[in-house]
Amino acid sequence: MTATHPTHGHRTAKHGLATGTMVFAAVMLMITGTLAVFRGIAAIAEDEVFVSTRNYTFAFDLTGWGWIHLILGAVAVLISMGLFQGAGWARVTGVGIAALVIIANFLSLPAYPVWSVIMIAMSAFIIWALCTPRRGDA
């Protein structure tokens, strides 16, 4: 006679939470990347949205910051597509690109302070979600 072991509901719920955080990270990374692309385009076009400050330690011109945000945003969107497909490489690179987005937004704080703080917070949530262990991870 073979013994059967009932599955426990809390294991399934925990796995669902881990999967949910991965989807959350993918969606948030897609949104963050798209917004960074738009921010980069606006900065490259020298829109009147950004503030020009003098005597800032990290002096890039607005066009330089625009290109940085545009490239980071495009890479973030590509990585989020990998996260939607469940690619293992996307999880590690997602943490890396979110960290770079945090650094870029910190360095460009004087140009658009409120939005930079919002993007830093969103990227921190992305890192948290990607670092949440999933069931079966070693």
Short mmCIF file of N, CA, C and O in Angstrom, two decimals:
data_model
loop_
_atom_site.label_atom_id
_atom_site.label_comp_id
_atom_site.label_asym_id
_atom_site.label_seq_id
_atom_site.Cartn_x
_atom_site.Cartn_y
_atom_site.Cartn_z
N MET A 1 0.83 -1.16 0.00
CA MET A 1 0.00 0.00 0.00
C MET A 1 0.89 1.24 0.00
O MET A 1 1.88 1.32 0.70
N THR A 2 0.52 2.21 -0.75
CA THR A 2 1.30 3.43 -0.89
C THR A 2 0.67 4.53 -0.05
O THR A 2 -0.53 4.73 -0.07
N ALA A 3 1.50 5.21 0.67
CA ALA A 3 1.01 6.32 1.50
C ALA A 3 1.00 7.59 0.67
O ALA A 3 1.94 7.87 -0.07
N THR A 4 -0.04 8.33 0.80
CA THR A 4 -0.11 9.63 0.12
C THR A 4 0.01 10.72 1.17
O THR A 4 -0.51 10.60 2.27
N HIS A 5 0.68 11.76 0.80
CA HIS A 5 0.86 12.88 1.72
C HIS A 5 0.07 14.06 1.18
O HIS A 5 0.21 14.45 0.03
N PRO A 6 -0.77 14.61 2.03
CA PRO A 6 -1.55 15.75 1.57
C PRO A 6 -0.65 16.97 1.35
O PRO A 6 0.35 17.15 2.05
N THR A 7 -0.98 17.74 0.35
CA THR A 7 -0.23 18.98 0.12
C THR A 7 -0.73 20.02 1.10
O THR A 7 -1.90 20.07 1.44
N HIS A 8 0.17 20.83 1.54
CA HIS A 8 -0.18 21.86 2.50
C HIS A 8 -0.47 23.16 1.78
O HIS A 8 0.28 23.58 0.90
N GLY A 9 -1.56 23.79 2.18
CA GLY A 9 -1.98 25.03 1.54
C GLY A 9 -1.01 26.18 1.72
O GLY A 9 -0.87 27.02 0.86
N HIS A 10 -0.30 26.20 2.86
CA HIS A 10 0.60 27.32 3.08
C HIS A 10 1.81 27.28 2.14
O HIS A 10 2.36 28.30 1.80
N ARG A 11 2.21 26.13 1.69
CA ARG A 11 3.31 26.06 0.72
C ARG A 11 2.88 26.64 -0.62
O ARG A 11 3.62 27.35 -1.26
N THR A 12 1.68 26.32 -1.04
CA THR A 12 1.18 26.84 -2.30
C THR A 12 1.03 28.36 -2.22
O THR A 12 1.39 29.07 -3.15
N ALA A 13 0.53 28.84 -1.10
CA ALA A 13 0.36 30.28 -0.95
C ALA A 13 1.71 30.99 -0.97
O ALA A 13 1.87 32.04 -1.56
N LYS A 14 2.71 30.39 -0.33
CA LYS A 14 4.02 31.00 -0.31
C LYS A 14 4.63 31.03 -1.71
O LYS A 14 5.25 32.00 -2.11
N HIS A 15 4.44 29.96 -2.46
CA HIS A 15 4.93 29.93 -3.83
C HIS A 15 4.20 30.97 -4.67
O HIS A 15 4.81 31.63 -5.51
N GLY A 16 2.90 31.12 -4.45
CA GLY A 16 2.15 32.12 -5.19
C GLY A 16 2.63 33.53 -4.89
O GLY A 16 2.69 34.37 -5.75
N LEU A 17 3.04 33.77 -3.64
CA LEU A 17 3.56 35.07 -3.26
C LEU A 17 4.88 35.34 -3.97
O LEU A 17 5.11 36.42 -4.49
N ALA A 18 5.74 34.37 -4.03
CA ALA A 18 7.03 34.54 -4.71
C ALA A 18 6.82 34.79 -6.19
O ALA A 18 7.47 35.63 -6.79
N THR A 19 5.91 34.06 -6.79
CA THR A 19 5.60 34.29 -8.19
C THR A 19 5.00 35.67 -8.37
O THR A 19 5.31 36.38 -9.32
N GLY A 20 4.15 36.07 -7.43
CA GLY A 20 3.54 37.38 -7.49
C GLY A 20 4.55 38.50 -7.39
O GLY A 20 4.43 39.52 -8.07
N THR A 21 5.58 38.32 -6.55
CA THR A 21 6.59 39.37 -6.45
C THR A 21 7.42 39.46 -7.73
O THR A 21 7.86 40.54 -8.10
N MET A 22 7.60 38.34 -8.42
CA MET A 22 8.33 38.37 -9.69
C MET A 22 7.52 39.12 -10.74
O MET A 22 8.07 39.93 -11.50
N VAL A 23 6.23 38.87 -10.78
CA VAL A 23 5.37 39.60 -11.72
C VAL A 23 5.34 41.08 -11.35
O VAL A 23 5.41 41.95 -12.22
N PHE A 24 5.26 41.36 -10.05
CA PHE A 24 5.29 42.74 -9.59
C PHE A 24 6.58 43.43 -10.06
O PHE A 24 6.55 44.55 -10.56
N ALA A 25 7.71 42.75 -9.89
CA ALA A 25 8.99 43.32 -10.31
C ALA A 25 9.03 43.56 -11.81
O ALA A 25 9.52 44.59 -12.27
N ALA A 26 8.49 42.61 -12.57
CA ALA A 26 8.49 42.75 -14.04
C ALA A 26 7.64 43.95 -14.47
O ALA A 26 8.06 44.74 -15.32
N VAL A 27 6.47 44.08 -13.87
CA VAL A 27 5.58 45.20 -14.22
C VAL A 27 6.21 46.53 -13.81
O VAL A 27 6.23 47.49 -14.58
N MET A 28 6.73 46.57 -12.59
CA MET A 28 7.34 47.81 -12.11
C MET A 28 8.58 48.19 -12.92
O MET A 28 8.81 49.36 -13.19
N LEU A 29 9.37 47.20 -13.31
CA LEU A 29 10.55 47.48 -14.12
C LEU A 29 10.13 47.97 -15.51
O LEU A 29 10.77 48.87 -16.07
N MET A 30 9.06 47.42 -16.04
CA MET A 30 8.55 47.89 -17.34
C MET A 30 8.08 49.35 -17.23
O MET A 30 8.41 50.18 -18.09
N ILE A 31 7.36 49.66 -16.17
CA ILE A 31 6.88 51.03 -15.97
C ILE A 31 8.05 51.98 -15.75
O ILE A 31 8.12 53.06 -16.36
N THR A 32 8.97 51.59 -14.88
CA THR A 32 10.13 52.43 -14.59
C THR A 32 10.97 52.67 -15.84
O THR A 32 11.41 53.79 -16.10
N GLY A 33 11.17 51.62 -16.63
CA GLY A 33 11.93 51.76 -17.86
C GLY A 33 11.25 52.67 -18.87
O GLY A 33 11.90 53.52 -19.50
N THR A 34 9.95 52.50 -19.02
CA THR A 34 9.20 53.34 -19.96
C THR A 34 9.25 54.81 -19.53
O THR A 34 9.46 55.70 -20.36
N LEU A 35 9.06 55.06 -18.24
CA LEU A 35 9.13 56.43 -17.75
C LEU A 35 10.53 57.02 -17.90
O LEU A 35 10.68 58.20 -18.20
N ALA A 36 11.56 56.19 -17.72
CA ALA A 36 12.93 56.67 -17.90
C ALA A 36 13.19 57.01 -19.37
O ALA A 36 13.89 57.99 -19.66
N VAL A 37 12.63 56.22 -20.28
CA VAL A 37 12.77 56.54 -21.71
C VAL A 37 12.12 57.89 -22.01
O VAL A 37 12.72 58.75 -22.68
N PHE A 38 10.92 58.10 -21.49
CA PHE A 38 10.24 59.38 -21.73
C PHE A 38 11.00 60.55 -21.09
O PHE A 38 11.11 61.62 -21.66
N ARG A 39 11.54 60.30 -19.90
CA ARG A 39 12.33 61.34 -19.22
C ARG A 39 13.58 61.64 -20.04
O ARG A 39 13.97 62.80 -20.17
N GLY A 40 14.21 60.61 -20.58
CA GLY A 40 15.39 60.83 -21.40
C GLY A 40 15.09 61.61 -22.66
O GLY A 40 15.83 62.52 -23.03
N ILE A 41 13.98 61.28 -23.31
CA ILE A 41 13.58 62.01 -24.52
C ILE A 41 13.31 63.47 -24.20
O ILE A 41 13.72 64.38 -24.94
N ALA A 42 12.63 63.72 -23.07
CA ALA A 42 12.33 65.09 -22.67
C ALA A 42 13.61 65.87 -22.38
O ALA A 42 13.73 67.05 -22.74
N ALA A 43 14.57 65.22 -21.75
CA ALA A 43 15.83 65.90 -21.44
C ALA A 43 16.65 66.15 -22.70
O ALA A 43 17.29 67.21 -22.83
N ILE A 44 16.65 65.20 -23.62
CA ILE A 44 17.40 65.38 -24.87
C ILE A 44 16.78 66.50 -25.69
O ILE A 44 17.49 67.30 -26.30
N ALA A 45 15.46 66.60 -25.67
CA ALA A 45 14.77 67.66 -26.41
C ALA A 45 14.89 69.01 -25.70
O ALA A 45 14.40 70.02 -26.20
N GLU A 46 15.54 69.03 -24.52
CA GLU A 46 15.71 70.22 -23.70
C GLU A 46 14.37 70.89 -23.40
O GLU A 46 14.19 72.08 -23.60
N ASP A 47 13.49 70.08 -22.87
CA ASP A 47 12.17 70.55 -22.48
C ASP A 47 12.31 71.49 -21.29
O ASP A 47 13.28 71.46 -20.55
N GLU A 48 11.31 72.29 -21.05
CA GLU A 48 11.31 73.24 -19.94
C GLU A 48 10.90 72.60 -18.62
O GLU A 48 10.71 73.28 -17.63
N VAL A 49 10.78 71.27 -18.59
CA VAL A 49 10.36 70.56 -17.40
C VAL A 49 11.48 70.52 -16.36
O VAL A 49 11.23 70.55 -15.16
N PHE A 50 12.71 70.48 -16.78
CA PHE A 50 13.84 70.28 -15.90
C PHE A 50 14.42 71.60 -15.42
O PHE A 50 14.39 72.60 -16.13
N VAL A 51 14.97 71.57 -14.23
CA VAL A 51 15.59 72.74 -13.63
C VAL A 51 17.09 72.68 -13.90
O VAL A 51 17.71 71.63 -13.73
N SER A 52 17.66 73.78 -14.30
CA SER A 52 19.10 73.85 -14.49
C SER A 52 19.72 74.47 -13.25
O SER A 52 19.35 75.57 -12.85
N THR A 53 20.62 73.76 -12.62
CA THR A 53 21.28 74.26 -11.43
C THR A 53 22.76 74.44 -11.71
O THR A 53 23.34 73.74 -12.54
N ARG A 54 23.36 75.34 -11.00
CA ARG A 54 24.79 75.58 -11.14
C ARG A 54 25.50 75.06 -9.90
O ARG A 54 24.89 74.84 -8.86
N ASN A 55 26.77 74.87 -10.03
CA ASN A 55 27.61 74.44 -8.90
C ASN A 55 27.17 73.11 -8.32
O ASN A 55 27.14 72.93 -7.11
N TYR A 56 26.82 72.18 -9.17
CA TYR A 56 26.47 70.83 -8.71
C TYR A 56 27.69 69.95 -8.93
O TYR A 56 28.35 70.04 -9.96
N THR A 57 27.96 69.10 -7.98
CA THR A 57 29.17 68.27 -8.02
C THR A 57 29.24 67.41 -9.26
O THR A 57 30.28 67.29 -9.90
N PHE A 58 28.12 66.76 -9.63
CA PHE A 58 28.09 65.86 -10.77
C PHE A 58 27.53 66.62 -11.96
O PHE A 58 26.35 66.54 -12.26
N ALA A 59 28.37 67.37 -12.62
CA ALA A 59 27.92 68.29 -13.66
C ALA A 59 27.89 67.60 -15.03
O ALA A 59 28.92 67.45 -15.68
N PHE A 60 26.72 67.14 -15.41
CA PHE A 60 26.45 66.72 -16.77
C PHE A 60 25.46 67.72 -17.33
O PHE A 60 24.63 68.25 -16.61
N ASP A 61 25.53 67.95 -18.61
CA ASP A 61 24.49 68.81 -19.17
C ASP A 61 23.21 68.00 -19.30
O ASP A 61 23.18 66.78 -19.16
N LEU A 62 22.12 68.67 -19.54
CA LEU A 62 20.81 68.04 -19.58
C LEU A 62 20.73 66.98 -20.67
O LEU A 62 20.11 65.93 -20.49
N THR A 63 21.39 67.21 -21.79
CA THR A 63 21.39 66.23 -22.86
C THR A 63 22.12 64.95 -22.45
O THR A 63 21.69 63.84 -22.75
N GLY A 64 23.21 65.10 -21.71
CA GLY A 64 23.94 63.93 -21.21
C GLY A 64 23.09 63.09 -20.28
O GLY A 64 23.05 61.86 -20.40
N TRP A 65 22.39 63.75 -19.35
CA TRP A 65 21.49 63.01 -18.46
C TRP A 65 20.36 62.36 -19.26
O TRP A 65 19.91 61.27 -18.93
N GLY A 66 19.91 63.05 -20.29
CA GLY A 66 18.84 62.48 -21.12
C GLY A 66 19.26 61.17 -21.77
O GLY A 66 18.50 60.20 -21.78
N TRP A 67 20.47 61.14 -22.30
CA TRP A 67 20.96 59.91 -22.93
C TRP A 67 21.14 58.79 -21.91
O TRP A 67 20.85 57.63 -22.19
N ILE A 68 21.63 59.15 -20.73
CA ILE A 68 21.81 58.13 -19.68
C ILE A 68 20.47 57.51 -19.31
O ILE A 68 20.32 56.29 -19.25
N HIS A 69 19.46 58.35 -19.08
CA HIS A 69 18.14 57.84 -18.71
C HIS A 69 17.48 57.08 -19.85
O HIS A 69 16.78 56.08 -19.63
N LEU A 70 17.68 57.54 -21.07
CA LEU A 70 17.10 56.85 -22.23
C LEU A 70 17.68 55.44 -22.36
O LEU A 70 16.94 54.47 -22.55
N ILE A 71 18.99 55.31 -22.25
CA ILE A 71 19.64 54.00 -22.38
C ILE A 71 19.24 53.08 -21.24
O ILE A 71 18.88 51.91 -21.45
N LEU A 72 19.29 53.59 -20.00
CA LEU A 72 18.90 52.77 -18.85
C LEU A 72 17.44 52.32 -18.96
O LEU A 72 17.10 51.19 -18.64
N GLY A 73 16.58 53.21 -19.42
CA GLY A 73 15.17 52.87 -19.58
C GLY A 73 14.94 51.80 -20.63
O GLY A 73 14.16 50.87 -20.43
N ALA A 74 15.64 51.92 -21.76
CA ALA A 74 15.49 50.91 -22.81
C ALA A 74 15.98 49.55 -22.34
O ALA A 74 15.33 48.52 -22.59
N VAL A 75 17.10 49.51 -21.62
CA VAL A 75 17.62 48.25 -21.10
C VAL A 75 16.65 47.68 -20.06
O VAL A 75 16.40 46.46 -20.03
N ALA A 76 16.08 48.54 -19.22
CA ALA A 76 15.13 48.08 -18.20
C ALA A 76 13.89 47.45 -18.84
O ALA A 76 13.39 46.42 -18.37
N VAL A 77 13.41 48.03 -19.93
CA VAL A 77 12.25 47.46 -20.62
C VAL A 77 12.60 46.08 -21.20
O VAL A 77 11.81 45.14 -21.08
N LEU A 78 13.77 45.95 -21.78
CA LEU A 78 14.19 44.65 -22.32
C LEU A 78 14.32 43.60 -21.22
O LEU A 78 13.89 42.45 -21.39
N ILE A 79 14.89 43.99 -20.09
CA ILE A 79 15.04 43.05 -18.98
C ILE A 79 13.68 42.66 -18.42
O ILE A 79 13.45 41.50 -18.06
N SER A 80 12.75 43.60 -18.37
CA SER A 80 11.42 43.26 -17.86
C SER A 80 10.71 42.25 -18.76
O SER A 80 9.97 41.39 -18.28
N MET A 81 10.98 42.30 -20.05
CA MET A 81 10.42 41.28 -20.95
C MET A 81 10.99 39.91 -20.63
O MET A 81 10.28 38.91 -20.69
N GLY A 82 12.27 39.87 -20.28
CA GLY A 82 12.88 38.61 -19.85
C GLY A 82 12.28 38.11 -18.55
O GLY A 82 12.10 36.91 -18.35
N LEU A 83 11.95 39.03 -17.63
CA LEU A 83 11.31 38.64 -16.37
C LEU A 83 9.93 38.05 -16.61
O LEU A 83 9.53 37.09 -15.95
N PHE A 84 9.19 38.61 -17.55
CA PHE A 84 7.87 38.06 -17.88
C PHE A 84 7.98 36.64 -18.41
O PHE A 84 7.09 35.83 -18.20
N GLN A 85 9.08 36.32 -19.09
CA GLN A 85 9.28 34.98 -19.62
C GLN A 85 9.91 34.04 -18.59
O GLN A 85 10.07 32.86 -18.85
N GLY A 86 10.27 34.57 -17.42
CA GLY A 86 10.83 33.74 -16.37
C GLY A 86 12.30 33.41 -16.56
O GLY A 86 12.80 32.43 -16.01
N ALA A 87 13.02 34.20 -17.33
CA ALA A 87 14.44 33.95 -17.58
C ALA A 87 15.26 34.21 -16.31
O ALA A 87 15.07 35.23 -15.64
N GLY A 88 16.17 33.30 -16.00
CA GLY A 88 17.00 33.43 -14.82
C GLY A 88 17.96 34.61 -14.90
O GLY A 88 18.21 35.29 -13.91
N TRP A 89 18.50 34.87 -16.08
CA TRP A 89 19.42 35.98 -16.26
C TRP A 89 18.74 37.32 -15.99
O TRP A 89 19.38 38.27 -15.54
N ALA A 90 17.45 37.39 -16.26
CA ALA A 90 16.72 38.65 -16.12
C ALA A 90 16.59 39.06 -14.66
O ALA A 90 16.54 40.26 -14.35
N ARG A 91 16.54 38.08 -13.78
CA ARG A 91 16.41 38.39 -12.36
C ARG A 91 17.66 39.09 -11.84
O ARG A 91 17.59 40.10 -11.15
N VAL A 92 18.83 38.57 -12.20
CA VAL A 92 20.10 39.16 -11.75
C VAL A 92 20.33 40.51 -12.42
O VAL A 92 20.69 41.49 -11.76
N THR A 93 20.14 40.57 -13.70
CA THR A 93 20.36 41.84 -14.41
C THR A 93 19.30 42.87 -14.05
O THR A 93 19.57 44.07 -14.11
N GLY A 94 18.11 42.41 -13.65
CA GLY A 94 17.08 43.33 -13.18
C GLY A 94 17.49 44.06 -11.92
O GLY A 94 17.27 45.26 -11.78
N VAL A 95 18.12 43.33 -11.01
CA VAL A 95 18.64 43.96 -9.79
C VAL A 95 19.73 44.97 -10.17
O VAL A 95 19.76 46.09 -9.65
N GLY A 96 20.59 44.58 -11.09
CA GLY A 96 21.67 45.48 -11.52
C GLY A 96 21.16 46.74 -12.18
O GLY A 96 21.63 47.85 -11.88
N ILE A 97 20.19 46.60 -13.09
CA ILE A 97 19.69 47.79 -13.80
C ILE A 97 18.90 48.67 -12.85
O ILE A 97 18.95 49.91 -12.95
N ALA A 98 18.16 48.07 -11.91
CA ALA A 98 17.43 48.88 -10.93
C ALA A 98 18.40 49.66 -10.05
O ALA A 98 18.15 50.82 -9.70
N ALA A 99 19.53 49.05 -9.71
CA ALA A 99 20.55 49.75 -8.93
C ALA A 99 21.14 50.91 -9.73
O ALA A 99 21.36 52.01 -9.19
N LEU A 100 21.39 50.69 -11.01
CA LEU A 100 21.91 51.77 -11.86
C LEU A 100 20.89 52.90 -12.02
O LEU A 100 21.27 54.07 -12.08
N VAL A 101 19.61 52.54 -12.09
CA VAL A 101 18.56 53.56 -12.17
C VAL A 101 18.53 54.39 -10.88
O VAL A 101 18.37 55.61 -10.92
N ILE A 102 18.73 53.73 -9.74
CA ILE A 102 18.79 54.47 -8.47
C ILE A 102 19.96 55.45 -8.49
O ILE A 102 19.81 56.62 -8.12
N ILE A 103 21.12 54.99 -8.91
CA ILE A 103 22.30 55.85 -8.95
C ILE A 103 22.10 57.02 -9.91
O ILE A 103 22.39 58.17 -9.58
N ALA A 104 21.57 56.74 -11.10
CA ALA A 104 21.35 57.80 -12.09
C ALA A 104 20.35 58.83 -11.58
O ALA A 104 20.53 60.03 -11.78
N ASN A 105 19.30 58.37 -10.91
CA ASN A 105 18.32 59.31 -10.38
C ASN A 105 18.86 60.10 -9.20
O ASN A 105 18.51 61.26 -9.02
N PHE A 106 19.70 59.48 -8.40
CA PHE A 106 20.33 60.22 -7.31
C PHE A 106 21.23 61.32 -7.85
O PHE A 106 21.23 62.45 -7.36
N LEU A 107 22.00 60.99 -8.87
CA LEU A 107 22.92 61.97 -9.43
C LEU A 107 22.21 63.08 -10.19
O LEU A 107 22.75 64.17 -10.37
N SER A 108 20.99 62.82 -10.65
CA SER A 108 20.25 63.85 -11.38
C SER A 108 19.15 64.48 -10.51
O SER A 108 18.22 65.07 -11.04
N LEU A 109 19.27 64.34 -9.19
CA LEU A 109 18.29 64.93 -8.28
C LEU A 109 18.04 66.43 -8.51
O LEU A 109 16.88 66.85 -8.48
N PRO A 110 19.06 67.25 -8.73
CA PRO A 110 18.79 68.68 -8.90
C PRO A 110 17.96 69.02 -10.13
O PRO A 110 17.27 70.02 -10.15
N ALA A 111 18.00 68.19 -11.15
CA ALA A 111 17.27 68.48 -12.37
C ALA A 111 15.77 68.28 -12.21
O ALA A 111 14.97 69.02 -12.80
N TYR A 112 15.37 67.30 -11.41
CA TYR A 112 13.94 67.01 -11.24
C TYR A 112 13.79 66.25 -9.92
O TYR A 112 13.65 65.03 -9.91
N PRO A 113 13.84 66.94 -8.79
CA PRO A 113 13.98 66.28 -7.49
C PRO A 113 12.84 65.35 -7.09
O PRO A 113 13.10 64.23 -6.64
N VAL A 114 11.61 65.77 -7.22
CA VAL A 114 10.49 64.94 -6.76
C VAL A 114 10.42 63.66 -7.59
O VAL A 114 10.27 62.56 -7.04
N TRP A 115 10.53 63.79 -8.89
CA TRP A 115 10.44 62.61 -9.75
C TRP A 115 11.62 61.66 -9.51
O TRP A 115 11.46 60.45 -9.55
N SER A 116 12.78 62.21 -9.25
CA SER A 116 13.94 61.36 -8.97
C SER A 116 13.72 60.53 -7.71
O SER A 116 14.05 59.34 -7.67
N VAL A 117 13.15 61.14 -6.68
CA VAL A 117 12.87 60.40 -5.44
C VAL A 117 11.84 59.31 -5.69
O VAL A 117 11.97 58.18 -5.18
N ILE A 118 10.82 59.58 -6.48
CA ILE A 118 9.81 58.58 -6.82
C ILE A 118 10.44 57.41 -7.57
O ILE A 118 10.18 56.24 -7.27
N MET A 119 11.31 57.70 -8.52
CA MET A 119 11.97 56.64 -9.29
C MET A 119 12.92 55.83 -8.42
O MET A 119 13.05 54.62 -8.60
N ILE A 120 13.58 56.47 -7.47
CA ILE A 120 14.44 55.75 -6.54
C ILE A 120 13.62 54.78 -5.71
O ILE A 120 14.00 53.62 -5.52
N ALA A 121 12.47 55.23 -5.22
CA ALA A 121 11.60 54.35 -4.42
C ALA A 121 11.07 53.18 -5.25
O ALA A 121 11.05 52.03 -4.78
N MET A 122 10.65 53.45 -6.49
CA MET A 122 10.16 52.37 -7.35
C MET A 122 11.26 51.35 -7.62
O MET A 122 11.01 50.14 -7.57
N SER A 123 12.47 51.82 -7.85
CA SER A 123 13.58 50.91 -8.12
C SER A 123 13.94 50.09 -6.88
O SER A 123 14.33 48.93 -6.99
N ALA A 124 13.80 50.69 -5.70
CA ALA A 124 14.06 49.94 -4.46
C ALA A 124 13.04 48.81 -4.30
O ALA A 124 13.40 47.70 -3.90
N PHE A 125 11.78 49.06 -4.63
CA PHE A 125 10.77 48.00 -4.59
C PHE A 125 11.06 46.90 -5.60
O PHE A 125 10.83 45.73 -5.35
N ILE A 126 11.58 47.28 -6.75
CA ILE A 126 11.94 46.29 -7.77
C ILE A 126 13.06 45.39 -7.25
O ILE A 126 12.99 44.16 -7.38
N ILE A 127 14.08 45.99 -6.64
CA ILE A 127 15.17 45.19 -6.08
C ILE A 127 14.66 44.26 -5.00
O ILE A 127 15.03 43.09 -4.95
N TRP A 128 13.79 44.76 -4.13
CA TRP A 128 13.21 43.91 -3.09
C TRP A 128 12.47 42.73 -3.70
O TRP A 128 12.64 41.59 -3.28
N ALA A 129 11.64 43.00 -4.72
CA ALA A 129 10.85 41.93 -5.32
C ALA A 129 11.72 40.90 -6.03
O ALA A 129 11.44 39.71 -5.99
N LEU A 130 12.79 41.35 -6.66
CA LEU A 130 13.68 40.42 -7.36
C LEU A 130 14.55 39.61 -6.41
O LEU A 130 15.01 38.53 -6.74
N CYS A 131 14.79 40.15 -5.23
CA CYS A 131 15.63 39.45 -4.25
C CYS A 131 14.81 38.56 -3.31
O CYS A 131 15.39 37.85 -2.49
N THR A 132 13.49 38.59 -3.44
CA THR A 132 12.65 37.72 -2.62
C THR A 132 12.85 36.28 -3.11
O THR A 132 12.65 36.01 -4.29
N PRO A 133 13.24 35.38 -2.23
CA PRO A 133 13.52 34.00 -2.68
C PRO A 133 12.24 33.31 -3.13
O PRO A 133 11.19 33.45 -2.53
N ARG A 134 12.38 32.55 -4.20
CA ARG A 134 11.27 31.74 -4.70
C ARG A 134 11.44 30.31 -4.21
O ARG A 134 12.54 29.86 -3.88
N ARG A 135 10.36 29.58 -4.22
CA ARG A 135 10.39 28.18 -3.83
C ARG A 135 11.24 27.41 -4.83
O ARG A 135 11.11 27.56 -6.03
N GLY A 136 12.14 26.63 -4.32
CA GLY A 136 13.01 25.83 -5.18
C GLY A 136 14.34 26.49 -5.46
O GLY A 136 15.23 25.90 -6.04
N ASP A 137 14.49 27.78 -5.06
CA ASP A 137 15.79 28.44 -5.24
C ASP A 137 16.76 27.94 -4.17
O ASP A 137 16.40 27.75 -3.03
N ALA A 138 17.99 27.74 -4.57
CA ALA A 138 18.99 27.27 -3.62
C ALA A 138 19.70 28.43 -2.97
O ALA A 138 19.90 29.44 -3.51
#
